Amino acid sequence: MQLLLSTWAEAEAYLKTSKGIIMPIGSTEQHGPNGLIGTDAICAEVVARGVGDATGAMVGPTIPVGMAVHHMDFAGSMTLKPSTLIALLRDYVMSLAEHGFERFFFVNGHGGNVASVRAAFYEIYAENRALRGRQAPELRCTLVNWWENQEIGRLSRELFGAKEGSHATPSEVSLTQYAYPESIKTAAMDPETASPGGFYDARDFRRRHPDGRIGSAPGLASPEHGKRLFDTAVEAISRQYGAFMAEA
């Protein structure tokens, strides 16, 4: 069930059987020569909806813009400040908690979100307790990165080996190609596999990684690979959601 495609009565009925909700969160940022700017939001949304279908869980609206200040030297990228993202997540969760949701399972598509999202969880816990003390509902929030589990790791190594890299990866590009085959992009890449390495600010990122890739060969992406990655991610993360909901 998607919250956006439900009525209030359907949401109310759902809460009689479950207090859990899946929240996709991504980013709107450059993803190399053939990667869609919405890659991180698309991946989070597609996987979250797959998990929702597999588990019967409600899926909330995708948060499409994240903390991506380091990508801002590439046209089309958007960012929230960490403090803005924390405030946004606080409002999202506290709004849903007012209706009775208590378990918030965030499916993340962007590594740059992790620190802010985890900080937001503790802001939420602190405010919840400050407002209602020991009578406050026991809210629980957790974050899973769709690509960060053993099953996806094994599959990406099988498909791409050392050419996976860390940004604009063939795995995430493949997943978007599976989700939106009508929007597949092609581009020449020289070298095939970009150089690895870190960076400081946005200008330094563009200087070190001029086409936006980091250690990756996204030209290896395909919608067929994307389907395998989707199926694998949904199966693994559905188990994680089940375990989260089963906790005492």
Short mmCIF file of C-alpha atoms in Angstrom, two decimals:
data_model
loop_
_atom_site.label_atom_id
_atom_site.label_comp_id
_atom_site.label_asym_id
_atom_site.label_seq_id
_atom_site.Cartn_x
_atom_site.Cartn_y
_atom_site.Cartn_z
CA MET A 1 0.00 0.00 0.00
CA GLN A 2 1.24 3.45 -0.89
CA LEU A 3 0.22 6.21 1.49
CA LEU A 4 -0.18 8.65 -1.39
CA LEU A 5 -2.61 6.32 -3.15
CA SER A 6 -4.64 5.51 -0.04
CA THR A 7 -7.60 7.28 1.52
CA TRP A 8 -7.59 8.41 5.13
CA ALA A 9 -9.98 5.58 5.94
CA GLU A 10 -7.61 3.04 4.43
CA ALA A 11 -4.71 4.50 6.45
CA GLU A 12 -6.80 4.31 9.60
CA ALA A 13 -7.72 0.68 8.88
CA TYR A 14 -4.07 -0.20 8.23
CA LEU A 15 -3.07 1.19 11.63
CA LYS A 16 -5.38 -1.31 13.30
CA THR A 17 -3.15 -4.11 12.01
CA SER A 18 0.32 -2.53 11.81
CA LYS A 19 2.24 0.44 13.22
CA GLY A 20 5.03 0.17 10.65
CA ILE A 21 5.73 2.28 7.59
CA ILE A 22 8.50 2.19 4.99
CA MET A 23 9.97 5.58 4.11
CA PRO A 24 12.07 5.85 0.92
CA ILE A 25 14.71 8.59 0.94
CA GLY A 26 17.15 9.47 -1.82
CA SER A 27 18.83 12.41 -3.48
CA THR A 28 18.68 14.55 -6.60
CA GLU A 29 22.26 14.76 -7.81
CA GLN A 30 24.53 14.00 -10.74
CA HIS A 31 25.35 10.38 -11.45
CA GLY A 32 27.99 10.50 -14.13
CA PRO A 33 27.63 10.56 -17.92
CA ASN A 34 24.81 8.00 -18.21
CA GLY A 35 23.24 8.12 -14.74
CA LEU A 36 19.97 9.91 -14.12
CA ILE A 37 20.03 12.85 -11.73
CA GLY A 38 17.22 11.17 -9.79
CA THR A 39 19.08 7.86 -9.45
CA ASP A 40 19.20 7.76 -5.65
CA ALA A 41 15.55 8.70 -5.21
CA ILE A 42 14.47 6.25 -7.93
CA CYS A 43 16.42 3.35 -6.41
CA ALA A 44 15.05 4.00 -2.92
CA GLU A 45 11.49 4.32 -4.18
CA VAL A 46 11.55 1.24 -6.41
CA VAL A 47 13.05 -0.98 -3.73
CA ALA A 48 10.79 0.41 -0.98
CA ARG A 49 7.68 -0.24 -3.05
CA GLY A 50 8.90 -3.75 -3.80
CA VAL A 51 9.38 -4.40 -0.10
CA GLY A 52 5.95 -2.94 0.60
CA ASP A 53 4.39 -5.27 -1.95
CA ALA A 54 6.27 -8.26 -0.52
CA THR A 55 5.42 -7.57 3.13
CA GLY A 56 2.08 -5.77 2.99
CA ALA A 57 3.64 -2.70 4.58
CA MET A 58 2.51 0.86 4.00
CA VAL A 59 5.03 2.87 1.94
CA GLY A 60 5.30 6.59 2.54
CA PRO A 61 6.10 9.31 0.00
CA THR A 62 9.64 9.35 -1.33
CA ILE A 63 11.89 12.08 0.04
CA PRO A 64 13.66 12.95 -3.24
CA VAL A 65 16.20 15.60 -2.19
CA GLY A 66 18.87 14.82 0.38
CA MET A 67 22.21 16.10 1.65
CA ALA A 68 24.25 16.41 -1.56
CA VAL A 69 26.21 19.63 -1.14
CA HIS A 70 29.33 17.88 -2.49
CA HIS A 71 27.64 17.40 -5.88
CA MET A 72 26.67 21.02 -6.40
CA ASP A 73 29.37 21.75 -8.99
CA PHE A 74 27.40 19.58 -11.45
CA ALA A 75 24.36 21.10 -13.15
CA GLY A 76 20.96 19.91 -11.99
CA SER A 77 22.06 18.70 -8.56
CA MET A 78 20.01 19.82 -5.57
CA THR A 79 20.77 19.70 -1.86
CA LEU A 80 19.35 20.24 1.58
CA LYS A 81 21.54 21.45 4.40
CA PRO A 82 21.98 18.78 7.08
CA SER A 83 19.92 20.88 9.49
CA THR A 84 17.13 21.20 6.93
CA LEU A 85 17.05 17.47 6.28
CA ILE A 86 16.95 16.78 10.02
CA ALA A 87 14.04 19.19 10.45
CA LEU A 88 12.18 17.70 7.49
CA LEU A 89 12.53 14.15 8.83
CA ARG A 90 11.41 15.30 12.26
CA ASP A 91 8.23 16.77 10.78
CA TYR A 92 7.54 13.70 8.62
CA VAL A 93 7.92 11.25 11.48
CA MET A 94 6.12 13.31 14.12
CA SER A 95 3.19 13.89 11.75
CA LEU A 96 2.78 10.17 11.14
CA ALA A 97 3.35 9.35 14.80
CA GLU A 98 0.39 11.58 15.70
CA HIS A 99 -1.83 9.15 13.80
CA GLY A 100 -0.36 6.07 15.47
CA PHE A 101 2.61 5.00 13.36
CA GLU A 102 5.45 3.90 15.64
CA ARG A 103 8.00 1.99 13.53
CA PHE A 104 9.72 3.92 10.74
CA PHE A 105 11.84 1.89 8.33
CA PHE A 106 13.82 4.19 6.04
CA VAL A 107 15.10 2.73 2.77
CA ASN A 108 17.97 4.96 1.68
CA GLY A 109 19.49 5.48 -1.76
CA HIS A 110 22.25 8.00 -0.94
CA GLY A 111 25.29 7.59 1.30
CA GLY A 112 25.44 11.33 1.94
CA ASN A 113 22.14 11.13 3.85
CA VAL A 114 23.30 8.67 6.49
CA ALA A 115 24.80 11.02 9.09
CA SER A 116 21.91 13.49 8.95
CA VAL A 117 19.24 10.78 9.02
CA ARG A 118 20.75 9.14 12.09
CA ALA A 119 21.05 12.51 13.80
CA ALA A 120 17.38 13.13 12.96
CA PHE A 121 16.38 9.92 14.72
CA TYR A 122 17.83 11.17 18.00
CA GLU A 123 16.22 14.58 17.54
CA ILE A 124 12.90 12.74 17.13
CA TYR A 125 13.44 10.57 20.20
CA ALA A 126 14.44 13.59 22.29
CA GLU A 127 11.45 15.66 21.22
CA ASN A 128 9.04 12.78 21.65
CA ARG A 129 10.16 12.24 25.23
CA ALA A 130 10.34 15.95 26.02
CA LEU A 131 6.74 16.44 24.92
CA ARG A 132 5.19 13.45 26.65
CA GLY A 133 7.74 12.04 29.06
CA ARG A 134 7.41 8.39 30.00
CA GLN A 135 3.93 8.36 28.46
CA ALA A 136 5.37 9.00 25.00
CA PRO A 137 4.85 6.25 22.41
CA GLU A 138 7.94 4.14 21.88
CA LEU A 139 8.91 5.39 18.43
CA ARG A 140 11.58 3.41 16.61
CA CYS A 141 13.42 4.53 13.49
CA THR A 142 15.95 2.57 11.48
CA LEU A 143 17.83 3.11 8.23
CA VAL A 144 18.92 0.58 5.63
CA ASN A 145 20.91 1.40 2.51
CA TRP A 146 19.41 -0.64 -0.33
CA TRP A 147 22.84 -1.63 -1.67
CA GLU A 148 24.43 -2.44 1.69
CA ASN A 149 23.65 -6.08 2.41
CA GLN A 150 25.49 -9.33 1.77
CA GLU A 151 23.22 -10.45 -1.03
CA ILE A 152 23.60 -7.26 -3.08
CA GLY A 153 27.33 -7.23 -2.39
CA ARG A 154 27.73 -10.74 -3.76
CA LEU A 155 25.63 -9.97 -6.83
CA SER A 156 27.41 -6.71 -7.65
CA ARG A 157 30.76 -8.50 -7.41
CA GLU A 158 29.47 -11.22 -9.71
CA LEU A 159 28.18 -8.71 -12.26
CA PHE A 160 30.80 -5.97 -12.10
CA GLY A 161 33.77 -7.12 -10.04
CA ALA A 162 36.18 -4.31 -9.17
CA LYS A 163 34.36 -1.95 -11.56
CA GLU A 164 31.46 -1.28 -9.18
CA GLY A 165 33.13 1.77 -7.63
CA SER A 166 31.48 4.05 -5.08
CA HIS A 167 29.51 6.65 -7.04
CA ALA A 168 27.56 6.44 -10.29
CA THR A 169 27.91 2.68 -9.92
CA PRO A 170 26.77 0.18 -12.55
CA SER A 171 24.48 -1.36 -9.91
CA GLU A 172 22.48 1.78 -9.23
CA VAL A 173 22.41 2.77 -12.91
CA SER A 174 21.18 -0.74 -13.76
CA LEU A 175 18.37 -0.45 -11.23
CA THR A 176 17.18 2.84 -12.76
CA GLN A 177 17.36 1.30 -16.23
CA TYR A 178 15.12 -1.53 -15.04
CA ALA A 179 12.71 0.96 -13.47
CA TYR A 180 12.68 3.41 -16.40
CA PRO A 181 13.77 1.60 -19.58
CA GLU A 182 12.43 4.48 -21.67
CA SER A 183 14.99 6.82 -20.05
CA ILE A 184 18.19 4.81 -20.59
CA LYS A 185 21.11 7.07 -21.48
CA THR A 186 24.31 6.21 -23.33
CA ALA A 187 27.59 8.09 -23.24
CA ALA A 188 31.23 7.52 -24.12
CA MET A 189 33.43 7.01 -21.06
CA ASP A 190 37.18 7.35 -21.08
CA PRO A 191 38.52 5.52 -19.21
CA GLU A 192 35.92 2.78 -18.90
CA THR A 193 36.48 2.66 -15.14
CA ALA A 194 36.87 6.00 -13.39
CA SER A 195 39.62 6.64 -10.86
CA PRO A 196 38.78 6.10 -7.19
CA GLY A 197 39.47 8.50 -4.35
CA GLY A 198 38.00 10.99 -1.95
CA PHE A 199 37.28 14.72 -2.09
CA TYR A 200 36.53 17.72 0.08
CA ASP A 201 33.96 20.21 -1.20
CA ALA A 202 31.97 20.38 -4.43
CA ARG A 203 34.71 22.13 -6.41
CA ASP A 204 37.27 19.57 -5.30
CA PHE A 205 34.88 16.74 -6.28
CA ARG A 206 34.57 18.13 -9.82
CA ARG A 207 38.33 18.70 -10.02
CA ARG A 208 39.21 15.14 -9.01
CA HIS A 209 36.27 13.39 -10.71
CA PRO A 210 35.38 15.60 -13.70
CA ASP A 211 32.67 13.37 -15.17
CA GLY A 212 31.06 12.62 -11.80
CA ARG A 213 32.06 8.98 -11.44
CA ILE A 214 34.16 7.58 -8.59
CA GLY A 215 35.89 4.27 -9.28
CA SER A 216 32.98 3.00 -11.36
CA ALA A 217 32.18 1.72 -14.85
CA PRO A 218 28.47 2.50 -15.27
CA GLY A 219 28.68 1.69 -18.97
CA LEU A 220 28.33 -1.94 -17.82
CA ALA A 221 24.79 -1.25 -16.56
CA SER A 222 21.79 -2.97 -18.11
CA PRO A 223 18.09 -3.32 -17.27
CA GLU A 224 18.57 -7.10 -17.05
CA HIS A 225 21.16 -6.60 -14.32
CA GLY A 226 18.76 -4.11 -12.73
CA LYS A 227 16.02 -6.72 -12.49
CA ARG A 228 18.34 -9.12 -10.68
CA LEU A 229 19.47 -6.36 -8.32
CA PHE A 230 15.85 -5.36 -7.65
CA ASP A 231 14.75 -8.90 -6.85
CA THR A 232 17.76 -9.47 -4.61
CA ALA A 233 17.36 -6.18 -2.74
CA VAL A 234 13.63 -6.68 -2.18
CA GLU A 235 14.13 -10.18 -0.80
CA ALA A 236 16.95 -9.14 1.55
CA ILE A 237 15.32 -5.94 2.78
CA SER A 238 11.94 -7.60 3.26
CA ARG A 239 13.64 -9.90 5.76
CA GLN A 240 15.17 -6.87 7.48
CA TYR A 241 11.77 -5.19 7.68
CA GLY A 242 10.21 -8.33 9.10
CA ALA A 243 12.90 -8.56 11.77
CA PHE A 244 12.49 -4.88 12.65
CA MET A 245 8.74 -5.26 13.08
CA ALA A 246 9.15 -8.46 15.11
CA GLU A 247 11.43 -6.86 17.72
CA ALA A 248 10.01 -6.82 21.23
#
